[in-house]
Every structure is written in C-alpha cells, then in structure tokens.
Amino acid sequence: MKHIQNKVAESRKTLPVAILYSVAVWLAAGLVQNQWWIQFGCFALSVYLMMELNRVNLLIRIFSRMVSVSFILLSMAAVFLFPSVAGGFTGLCFIASLLPFYNSYLDKASPGLTFYTFLCLGIGSIADVHLLWFVPIYWLMMATIVYSLCWRTFFASLIGLLTPYWFWCAWILWKEGLYITMMTDHFAALADLQMPGSVPLQLPQMLILILLIILGITGMVHFLRTSSRDKIRTRQIYYSFFLLGTVAIIFLLLQPQHQDMLFRILIITTSPLIGHFLALTKTRLTNIAFFVIMGAILIITAVNLWMSSSLS
C-alpha cells in the first residue's frame, strides 16, 4: 500500500494543483494591486524551465514532477522576493543557463552549448552583476563535473559572457557617451563588499534560509545514500546542485545584502534535492517527514504573507 507521500509525488494532478496554489499566493501577496505582471511572468517561465530541466535530464528515475512542485512551493514561501523584477529575471537566466550546461556533459566539442550557457549568465548579470560570482564555479564544474572544459569551450564561455555587454556598450555609444558611467558603476558594484553581519537577515529571510538549509541537507544525505541507483550523469548533475547550493549559502551568510539573487539560486538548487527525496523514499518515517515539510512550508508562507501585508 502506497503512502500519501508517494501518491502525491507520483500523481499527475500534483503539478496543476501546485500551479493553482502559486497563483493564489501571488494574488494574496498583491499581484493585481502592485502590478507585478513582469515578476509573475518571470516566475511562470522559471517553472516551465524547471520542468524542462527535470524532463531533459531525468532528475528523478520514476515519473514524478516533484522537482517543479518543490520549486513552486519553496518560491511561494519566499514572498519577500516577489516585488523584484531584476531578481526574477536573474533567477530565470540562471535556470536557463543550466539547460545547455548539462547537455554539454562529456562533450568537449560543444562550444555552442557552452556559449549559450554563459550567454544566459551574461544576460542575467546585466540585471544583477553579482551573478558573475558564479562564473568561476561554472568553470570549476566544467572541469570536474560535466567534463567539458578545454581551450575551445573556455573561449566560448568568455565570448558568451561578453556578448550581452558588447550590445550594451553599443547602446551606450549610441547615446553618445552620456551614460558611460552606467558601465563603470555596474562593475564597480562587484567590489562593494560589506562586513559579515553588517546587514542582518530579517525574520522572513531567516525562516526560509533555515528551511532551505534543512531541506538541502536532507536531500543531500538521501541522495548520497541512494546515488548508486542513479545513472552516473544524474549523479554528476546532483553534485553540481550540492556545489552551487553550498556556494550560495556561503555568499548569503557573508554578503546578505545580495539576498535577492542568492535566495533564488538556493531555491533552484534545493528543489531537485528535496524533490528526489520526496519522490523516491517510501518508509513510514519519510511519510511523516513529508507532512512535516509541507506543514513547515505552508506555515512559513503564511507568516511571510502576513508580514508582507502588514508592512504595506
């Protein structure tokens, strides 16, 4: 007899219900009143790309949409991220970069895929330049996880990263240099570092950070214990989620003023981990854990909704 956890994880109705739930949360948070249509559009596209990421890479070895559902639920818990257009666009570009990146697995003759990966990162970095922090991490993953790094793919990554800025520079020159300080100020923000703790996280941010860390560790331990059942390619992809999530947590603790971007990346990398756990565990204990996780997400979402409404 299947537990409720497994029935939910394997049901085709779970994703549509989660989508309807997300629309309700957006409406409750003020989608119509605040005219957050662009932000909502970025979220909707992000959900679609997470579905594609799961489908193309077979992140879960059974039929389950828990990766996308986990992304939706965790995104709804972070209500404080809703108003940011730049943040929504940056998160969308980050997910988009992962699709060609994983497709270049074991393929050193894939400068095209590498170009598109870093093109997405470059476009996203125009909205938030601190996304460039993750460029060295991508190079590290190319060398140690997807095994696609060679001189051709390295130069393709540089060209992809610089392409959006070439167009931006052309626009600035077309404006006859009147906005040349836009470019210098943009990159100068990379050096705008603050002492850890100088910008403390507020209660909504602390709640979702603790939740994401607990879920990430839970998913990581589960995957490491059962990874022998997954294909080598799938294992490598999950190792990249471990790395990206850990780096995002470190940056978030050291430079919390950039939480708008870092929380989104942490949600993106945590969703496959906890989705894998919820879809592939079948014990009575994990069934209880399922209810605890769902309850915690709903409570944090309600608290953050209440706090966001009380501040408006």
mmCIF file of C-alpha atoms in Angstrom:
data_model
loop_
_atom_site.group_PDB
_atom_site.id
_atom_site.type_symbol
_atom_site.label_atom_id
_atom_site.label_comp_id
_atom_site.label_asym_id
_atom_site.label_seq_id
_atom_site.Cartn_x
_atom_site.Cartn_y
_atom_site.Cartn_z
ATOM 1 C CA MET A 1 0.000 0.000 0.000
ATOM 2 C CA LYS A 2 1.413 3.369 -1.035
ATOM 3 C CA HIS A 3 1.872 6.154 1.492
ATOM 4 C CA ILE A 4 0.231 9.521 0.862
ATOM 5 C CA GLN A 5 3.694 10.919 0.182
ATOM 6 C CA ASN A 6 4.182 8.564 -2.774
ATOM 7 C CA LYS A 7 0.670 9.065 -4.114
ATOM 8 C CA VAL A 8 1.242 12.828 -4.165
ATOM 9 C CA ALA A 9 4.742 12.525 -5.655
ATOM 10 C CA GLU A 10 3.608 10.256 -8.494
ATOM 11 C CA SER A 11 0.245 11.884 -9.245
ATOM 12 C CA ARG A 12 -0.251 13.843 -12.452
ATOM 13 C CA LYS A 13 -2.568 16.200 -10.583
ATOM 14 C CA THR A 14 0.118 17.432 -8.170
ATOM 15 C CA LEU A 15 1.706 19.952 -10.541
ATOM 16 C CA PRO A 16 -1.586 21.596 -11.654
ATOM 17 C CA VAL A 17 -2.645 21.895 -8.003
ATOM 18 C CA ALA A 18 0.714 23.462 -7.130
ATOM 19 C CA ILE A 19 0.346 25.934 -10.008
ATOM 20 C CA LEU A 20 -3.126 26.953 -8.815
ATOM 21 C CA TYR A 21 -1.724 27.326 -5.302
ATOM 22 C CA SER A 22 1.064 29.596 -6.582
ATOM 23 C CA VAL A 23 -1.447 31.814 -8.382
ATOM 24 C CA ALA A 24 -3.455 32.102 -5.164
ATOM 25 C CA VAL A 25 -0.340 33.102 -3.200
ATOM 26 C CA TRP A 26 0.652 35.688 -5.799
ATOM 27 C CA LEU A 27 -2.859 37.162 -5.691
ATOM 28 C CA ALA A 28 -2.842 37.215 -1.887
ATOM 29 C CA ALA A 29 0.564 38.918 -1.897
ATOM 30 C CA GLY A 30 -0.714 41.716 -4.139
ATOM 31 C CA LEU A 31 -0.184 40.662 -7.747
ATOM 32 C CA VAL A 32 -3.019 42.798 -9.090
ATOM 33 C CA GLN A 33 -2.745 45.743 -6.683
ATOM 34 C CA ASN A 34 1.023 46.101 -7.164
ATOM 35 C CA GLN A 35 1.004 45.259 -10.891
ATOM 36 C CA TRP A 36 3.665 42.542 -10.538
ATOM 37 C CA TRP A 37 2.948 41.139 -14.003
ATOM 38 C CA ILE A 38 6.574 41.078 -15.158
ATOM 39 C CA GLN A 39 7.697 39.394 -11.940
ATOM 40 C CA PHE A 40 4.908 36.843 -12.238
ATOM 41 C CA GLY A 41 5.837 36.217 -15.868
ATOM 42 C CA CYS A 42 9.453 35.533 -14.865
ATOM 43 C CA PHE A 43 8.209 33.100 -12.218
ATOM 44 C CA ALA A 44 5.947 31.296 -14.707
ATOM 45 C CA LEU A 45 8.796 30.926 -17.209
ATOM 46 C CA SER A 46 11.084 29.727 -14.412
ATOM 47 C CA VAL A 47 8.578 26.997 -13.527
ATOM 48 C CA TYR A 48 8.472 25.914 -17.173
ATOM 49 C CA LEU A 49 12.279 25.779 -17.379
ATOM 50 C CA MET A 50 12.439 23.749 -14.159
ATOM 51 C CA MET A 51 10.005 21.298 -15.748
ATOM 52 C CA GLU A 52 12.272 21.087 -18.792
ATOM 53 C CA LEU A 53 15.351 20.672 -16.591
ATOM 54 C CA ASN A 54 13.696 17.704 -14.898
ATOM 55 C CA ARG A 55 12.373 16.182 -18.133
ATOM 56 C CA VAL A 56 15.523 16.517 -20.237
ATOM 57 C CA ASN A 57 17.925 15.335 -17.529
ATOM 58 C CA LEU A 58 15.690 12.683 -15.885
ATOM 59 C CA LEU A 59 16.479 14.033 -12.440
ATOM 60 C CA ILE A 60 14.088 11.519 -10.862
ATOM 61 C CA ARG A 61 14.165 7.929 -12.124
ATOM 62 C CA ILE A 62 10.380 7.470 -11.844
ATOM 63 C CA PHE A 63 7.563 9.596 -13.210
ATOM 64 C CA SER A 64 7.300 12.484 -10.785
ATOM 65 C CA ARG A 65 7.064 16.235 -11.046
ATOM 66 C CA MET A 66 8.280 16.868 -7.511
ATOM 67 C CA VAL A 67 11.257 18.921 -8.739
ATOM 68 C CA SER A 68 8.926 21.504 -10.289
ATOM 69 C CA VAL A 69 6.436 21.244 -7.426
ATOM 70 C CA SER A 70 9.198 21.745 -4.844
ATOM 71 C CA PHE A 71 10.409 24.791 -6.767
ATOM 72 C CA ILE A 72 6.894 26.264 -6.766
ATOM 73 C CA LEU A 73 6.300 25.648 -3.053
ATOM 74 C CA LEU A 74 9.682 26.998 -1.960
ATOM 75 C CA SER A 75 9.325 30.040 -4.221
ATOM 76 C CA MET A 76 5.933 30.795 -2.665
ATOM 77 C CA ALA A 77 7.433 30.611 0.825
ATOM 78 C CA ALA A 78 9.850 33.431 -0.136
ATOM 79 C CA VAL A 79 7.118 36.049 -0.560
ATOM 80 C CA PHE A 80 9.601 38.860 0.037
ATOM 81 C CA LEU A 81 11.201 38.075 -3.343
ATOM 82 C CA PHE A 82 8.043 38.804 -5.336
ATOM 83 C CA PRO A 83 8.481 42.578 -5.943
ATOM 84 C CA SER A 84 11.917 42.410 -7.591
ATOM 85 C CA VAL A 85 11.941 42.489 -11.397
ATOM 86 C CA ALA A 86 15.744 42.203 -11.565
ATOM 87 C CA GLY A 87 15.719 39.254 -9.173
ATOM 88 C CA GLY A 88 13.048 37.413 -11.124
ATOM 89 C CA PHE A 89 14.919 37.959 -14.376
ATOM 90 C CA THR A 90 18.240 36.868 -12.833
ATOM 91 C CA GLY A 91 16.722 33.664 -11.480
ATOM 92 C CA LEU A 92 15.180 32.925 -14.870
ATOM 93 C CA CYS A 93 18.540 33.383 -16.609
ATOM 94 C CA PHE A 94 20.257 31.150 -14.037
ATOM 95 C CA ILE A 95 17.849 28.273 -14.710
ATOM 96 C CA ALA A 96 18.171 28.854 -18.468
ATOM 97 C CA SER A 97 21.968 28.538 -18.174
ATOM 98 C CA LEU A 98 21.673 25.070 -16.624
ATOM 99 C CA LEU A 99 19.846 23.524 -19.603
ATOM 100 C CA PRO A 100 22.663 23.842 -22.202
ATOM 101 C CA PHE A 101 25.270 23.392 -19.455
ATOM 102 C CA TYR A 102 24.138 19.856 -18.567
ATOM 103 C CA ASN A 103 23.651 18.997 -22.232
ATOM 104 C CA SER A 104 27.401 19.530 -22.716
ATOM 105 C CA TYR A 105 28.201 16.609 -20.387
ATOM 106 C CA LEU A 106 31.319 14.711 -21.580
ATOM 107 C CA ASP A 107 31.377 16.798 -24.746
ATOM 108 C CA LYS A 108 34.483 18.929 -25.175
ATOM 109 C CA ALA A 109 33.405 19.628 -28.751
ATOM 110 C CA SER A 110 30.427 21.653 -27.565
ATOM 111 C CA PRO A 111 31.442 25.316 -27.799
ATOM 112 C CA GLY A 112 27.908 26.162 -28.914
ATOM 113 C CA LEU A 113 26.278 24.792 -25.761
ATOM 114 C CA THR A 114 28.932 26.446 -23.623
ATOM 115 C CA PHE A 115 28.361 29.749 -25.416
ATOM 116 C CA TYR A 116 24.618 29.623 -24.668
ATOM 117 C CA THR A 117 25.281 28.701 -21.038
ATOM 118 C CA PHE A 118 27.441 31.741 -20.428
ATOM 119 C CA LEU A 119 25.282 33.932 -22.652
ATOM 120 C CA CYS A 120 22.443 33.323 -20.181
ATOM 121 C CA LEU A 121 24.749 34.135 -17.275
ATOM 122 C CA GLY A 122 25.929 37.293 -19.025
ATOM 123 C CA ILE A 123 22.366 38.456 -19.706
ATOM 124 C CA GLY A 124 21.408 37.755 -16.097
ATOM 125 C CA SER A 125 24.455 39.624 -14.812
ATOM 126 C CA ILE A 126 23.253 42.798 -16.520
ATOM 127 C CA ALA A 127 20.263 42.708 -14.169
ATOM 128 C CA ASP A 128 22.445 41.760 -11.183
ATOM 129 C CA VAL A 129 26.192 41.930 -11.736
ATOM 130 C CA HIS A 130 26.828 39.716 -8.706
ATOM 131 C CA LEU A 131 25.720 36.724 -10.765
ATOM 132 C CA LEU A 132 29.286 36.895 -12.117
ATOM 133 C CA TRP A 133 30.390 35.435 -8.776
ATOM 134 C CA PHE A 134 29.211 32.082 -10.102
ATOM 135 C CA VAL A 135 31.203 32.173 -13.345
ATOM 136 C CA PRO A 136 34.339 30.607 -11.752
ATOM 137 C CA ILE A 137 32.078 27.978 -10.181
ATOM 138 C CA TYR A 138 30.764 27.088 -13.649
ATOM 139 C CA TRP A 139 34.330 26.770 -14.926
ATOM 140 C CA LEU A 140 35.135 24.513 -11.982
ATOM 141 C CA MET A 141 32.086 22.371 -12.758
ATOM 142 C CA MET A 142 33.098 22.200 -16.427
ATOM 143 C CA ALA A 143 36.428 20.731 -15.324
ATOM 144 C CA THR A 144 35.259 18.388 -12.566
ATOM 145 C CA ILE A 145 31.561 17.580 -13.069
ATOM 146 C CA VAL A 146 30.445 17.823 -16.707
ATOM 147 C CA TYR A 147 33.981 17.299 -18.092
ATOM 148 C CA SER A 148 33.565 19.723 -20.970
ATOM 149 C CA LEU A 149 36.417 22.125 -20.269
ATOM 150 C CA CYS A 150 39.022 22.629 -22.985
ATOM 151 C CA TRP A 151 40.504 25.680 -24.622
ATOM 152 C CA ARG A 152 37.669 25.855 -27.180
ATOM 153 C CA THR A 153 34.876 25.713 -24.607
ATOM 154 C CA PHE A 154 36.743 28.119 -22.317
ATOM 155 C CA PHE A 155 36.968 30.762 -25.027
ATOM 156 C CA ALA A 156 33.354 30.048 -25.998
ATOM 157 C CA SER A 157 32.381 30.796 -22.384
ATOM 158 C CA LEU A 158 34.216 34.119 -22.499
ATOM 159 C CA ILE A 159 32.544 35.099 -25.765
ATOM 160 C CA GLY A 160 29.121 34.123 -24.427
ATOM 161 C CA LEU A 161 29.693 36.084 -21.246
ATOM 162 C CA LEU A 162 30.847 39.199 -23.099
ATOM 163 C CA THR A 163 28.248 39.176 -25.880
ATOM 164 C CA PRO A 164 25.475 40.920 -23.870
ATOM 165 C CA TYR A 165 27.951 43.570 -22.786
ATOM 166 C CA TRP A 166 29.011 44.219 -26.392
ATOM 167 C CA PHE A 167 25.401 45.100 -27.206
ATOM 168 C CA TRP A 168 25.126 47.181 -24.044
ATOM 169 C CA CYS A 169 28.312 49.086 -24.939
ATOM 170 C CA ALA A 170 26.926 49.720 -28.420
ATOM 171 C CA TRP A 171 23.780 51.168 -26.875
ATOM 172 C CA ILE A 172 25.853 53.389 -24.589
ATOM 173 C CA LEU A 173 27.964 54.633 -27.521
ATOM 174 C CA TRP A 174 24.790 55.277 -29.489
ATOM 175 C CA LYS A 175 23.739 57.514 -26.622
ATOM 176 C CA GLU A 176 26.980 59.477 -27.327
ATOM 177 C CA GLY A 177 28.613 58.534 -24.058
ATOM 178 C CA LEU A 178 26.051 60.294 -21.911
ATOM 179 C CA TYR A 179 25.559 57.115 -19.901
ATOM 180 C CA ILE A 180 29.141 55.814 -19.852
ATOM 181 C CA THR A 181 29.081 55.821 -16.049
ATOM 182 C CA MET A 182 26.399 53.124 -16.196
ATOM 183 C CA MET A 183 29.024 50.578 -17.254
ATOM 184 C CA THR A 184 31.642 51.616 -14.722
ATOM 185 C CA ASP A 185 29.139 51.774 -11.885
ATOM 186 C CA HIS A 186 27.801 48.372 -12.923
ATOM 187 C CA PHE A 187 31.130 46.579 -12.472
ATOM 188 C CA ALA A 188 32.175 48.719 -9.504
ATOM 189 C CA ALA A 189 29.309 47.110 -7.589
ATOM 190 C CA LEU A 190 31.308 43.855 -7.580
ATOM 191 C CA ALA A 191 33.774 45.472 -5.191
ATOM 192 C CA ASP A 192 31.017 46.799 -2.933
ATOM 193 C CA LEU A 193 31.520 44.281 -0.134
ATOM 194 C CA GLN A 194 30.393 44.683 3.451
ATOM 195 C CA MET A 195 31.487 43.110 6.694
ATOM 196 C CA PRO A 196 29.582 39.909 7.538
ATOM 197 C CA GLY A 197 26.701 40.691 9.853
ATOM 198 C CA SER A 198 26.508 44.370 8.915
ATOM 199 C CA VAL A 199 23.231 43.696 7.081
ATOM 200 C CA PRO A 200 21.395 41.170 9.281
ATOM 201 C CA LEU A 201 18.686 38.987 7.796
ATOM 202 C CA GLN A 202 15.158 39.729 8.956
ATOM 203 C CA LEU A 203 12.716 37.115 10.303
ATOM 204 C CA PRO A 204 11.176 36.191 6.892
ATOM 205 C CA GLN A 205 14.626 35.676 5.393
ATOM 206 C CA MET A 206 15.858 33.693 8.402
ATOM 207 C CA LEU A 207 12.847 31.376 8.289
ATOM 208 C CA ILE A 208 13.263 30.490 4.630
ATOM 209 C CA LEU A 209 17.069 30.190 4.962
ATOM 210 C CA ILE A 210 16.760 27.697 7.842
ATOM 211 C CA LEU A 211 14.139 25.758 5.876
ATOM 212 C CA LEU A 212 16.297 25.628 2.737
ATOM 213 C CA ILE A 213 19.375 24.509 4.660
ATOM 214 C CA ILE A 214 17.456 21.723 6.409
ATOM 215 C CA LEU A 215 15.832 20.566 3.165
ATOM 216 C CA GLY A 216 19.125 20.776 1.294
ATOM 217 C CA ILE A 217 20.955 18.669 3.868
ATOM 218 C CA THR A 218 18.080 16.174 3.959
ATOM 219 C CA GLY A 219 18.081 15.813 0.202
ATOM 220 C CA MET A 220 21.870 15.648 0.033
ATOM 221 C CA VAL A 221 22.151 12.858 2.638
ATOM 222 C CA HIS A 222 19.373 10.881 0.967
ATOM 223 C CA PHE A 223 20.932 11.212 -2.470
ATOM 224 C CA LEU A 224 24.407 10.192 -1.293
ATOM 225 C CA ARG A 225 22.935 7.104 0.368
ATOM 226 C CA THR A 226 20.993 6.036 -2.736
ATOM 227 C CA SER A 227 23.063 7.508 -5.584
ATOM 228 C CA SER A 228 24.206 4.065 -6.760
ATOM 229 C CA ARG A 229 20.701 3.578 -8.187
ATOM 230 C CA ASP A 230 21.017 6.626 -10.440
ATOM 231 C CA LYS A 231 22.985 6.966 -13.639
ATOM 232 C CA ILE A 232 26.456 8.488 -13.458
ATOM 233 C CA ARG A 233 25.292 11.547 -15.416
ATOM 234 C CA THR A 234 22.453 12.120 -12.948
ATOM 235 C CA ARG A 235 24.874 11.837 -10.018
ATOM 236 C CA GLN A 236 27.135 14.451 -11.565
ATOM 237 C CA ILE A 237 24.216 16.836 -12.012
ATOM 238 C CA TYR A 238 23.233 16.452 -8.370
ATOM 239 C CA TYR A 239 26.826 17.033 -7.295
ATOM 240 C CA SER A 240 26.625 20.349 -9.129
ATOM 241 C CA PHE A 241 23.487 21.195 -7.128
ATOM 242 C CA PHE A 242 25.446 20.452 -3.938
ATOM 243 C CA LEU A 243 28.231 22.788 -5.023
ATOM 244 C CA LEU A 244 26.040 25.648 -6.269
ATOM 245 C CA GLY A 245 23.818 25.494 -3.183
ATOM 246 C CA THR A 246 26.786 25.487 -0.808
ATOM 247 C CA VAL A 247 28.364 28.460 -2.578
ATOM 248 C CA ALA A 248 25.041 30.343 -2.471
ATOM 249 C CA ILE A 249 24.747 29.748 1.298
ATOM 250 C CA ILE A 250 28.316 30.944 1.892
ATOM 251 C CA PHE A 251 27.770 34.097 -0.165
ATOM 252 C CA LEU A 252 24.432 34.672 1.565
ATOM 253 C CA LEU A 253 25.985 34.468 5.021
ATOM 254 C CA LEU A 254 28.935 36.688 4.046
ATOM 255 C CA GLN A 255 27.087 39.228 1.873
ATOM 256 C CA PRO A 256 23.379 39.059 2.798
ATOM 257 C CA GLN A 257 22.668 42.377 1.074
ATOM 258 C CA HIS A 258 22.554 40.352 -2.166
ATOM 259 C CA GLN A 259 19.889 38.010 -0.841
ATOM 260 C CA ASP A 260 17.508 38.790 -3.723
ATOM 261 C CA MET A 261 19.692 36.817 -6.124
ATOM 262 C CA LEU A 262 21.176 34.294 -3.700
ATOM 263 C CA PHE A 263 17.869 33.084 -2.275
ATOM 264 C CA ARG A 264 16.624 32.382 -5.794
ATOM 265 C CA ILE A 265 19.710 30.335 -6.652
ATOM 266 C CA LEU A 266 19.398 28.451 -3.359
ATOM 267 C CA ILE A 267 15.751 27.633 -4.113
ATOM 268 C CA ILE A 268 16.692 26.434 -7.609
ATOM 269 C CA THR A 269 19.410 24.102 -6.306
ATOM 270 C CA THR A 270 17.444 22.832 -3.300
ATOM 271 C CA SER A 271 14.292 21.919 -5.256
ATOM 272 C CA PRO A 272 15.795 18.893 -7.089
ATOM 273 C CA LEU A 273 17.360 17.622 -3.851
ATOM 274 C CA ILE A 274 14.173 17.634 -1.802
ATOM 275 C CA GLY A 275 12.117 16.580 -4.843
ATOM 276 C CA HIS A 276 14.336 13.500 -5.221
ATOM 277 C CA PHE A 277 13.868 12.713 -1.520
ATOM 278 C CA LEU A 278 10.079 13.081 -1.554
ATOM 279 C CA ALA A 279 9.617 11.083 -4.768
ATOM 280 C CA LEU A 280 11.892 8.135 -4.029
ATOM 281 C CA THR A 281 11.539 7.423 -0.309
ATOM 282 C CA LYS A 282 8.756 5.095 0.796
ATOM 283 C CA THR A 283 9.040 4.461 4.541
ATOM 284 C CA ARG A 284 6.601 5.375 7.276
ATOM 285 C CA LEU A 285 9.145 7.814 8.724
ATOM 286 C CA THR A 286 9.596 9.673 5.427
ATOM 287 C CA ASN A 287 5.814 9.819 5.047
ATOM 288 C CA ILE A 288 5.720 11.667 8.379
ATOM 289 C CA ALA A 289 8.597 13.849 7.175
ATOM 290 C CA PHE A 290 6.537 14.686 4.079
ATOM 291 C CA PHE A 291 3.730 16.104 6.220
ATOM 292 C CA VAL A 292 6.221 17.995 8.410
ATOM 293 C CA ILE A 293 7.904 19.541 5.332
ATOM 294 C CA MET A 294 4.607 20.524 3.728
ATOM 295 C CA GLY A 295 3.364 21.961 7.022
ATOM 296 C CA ALA A 296 6.565 23.955 7.543
ATOM 297 C CA ILE A 297 6.407 25.390 4.006
ATOM 298 C CA LEU A 298 2.758 26.398 4.397
ATOM 299 C CA ILE A 299 3.354 27.985 7.812
ATOM 300 C CA ILE A 300 6.373 29.966 6.585
ATOM 301 C CA THR A 301 4.417 31.069 3.521
ATOM 302 C CA ALA A 302 1.532 32.244 5.728
ATOM 303 C CA VAL A 303 3.893 34.082 8.110
ATOM 304 C CA ASN A 304 5.706 35.813 5.259
ATOM 305 C CA LEU A 305 2.404 36.722 3.589
ATOM 306 C CA TRP A 306 1.145 38.206 6.841
ATOM 307 C CA MET A 307 4.357 40.157 7.427
ATOM 308 C CA SER A 308 4.454 41.470 3.853
ATOM 309 C CA SER A 309 0.831 42.650 4.112
ATOM 310 C CA SER A 310 1.423 44.299 7.482
ATOM 311 C CA LEU A 311 4.359 46.259 6.065
ATOM 312 C CA SER A 312 2.470 47.529 3.009
#
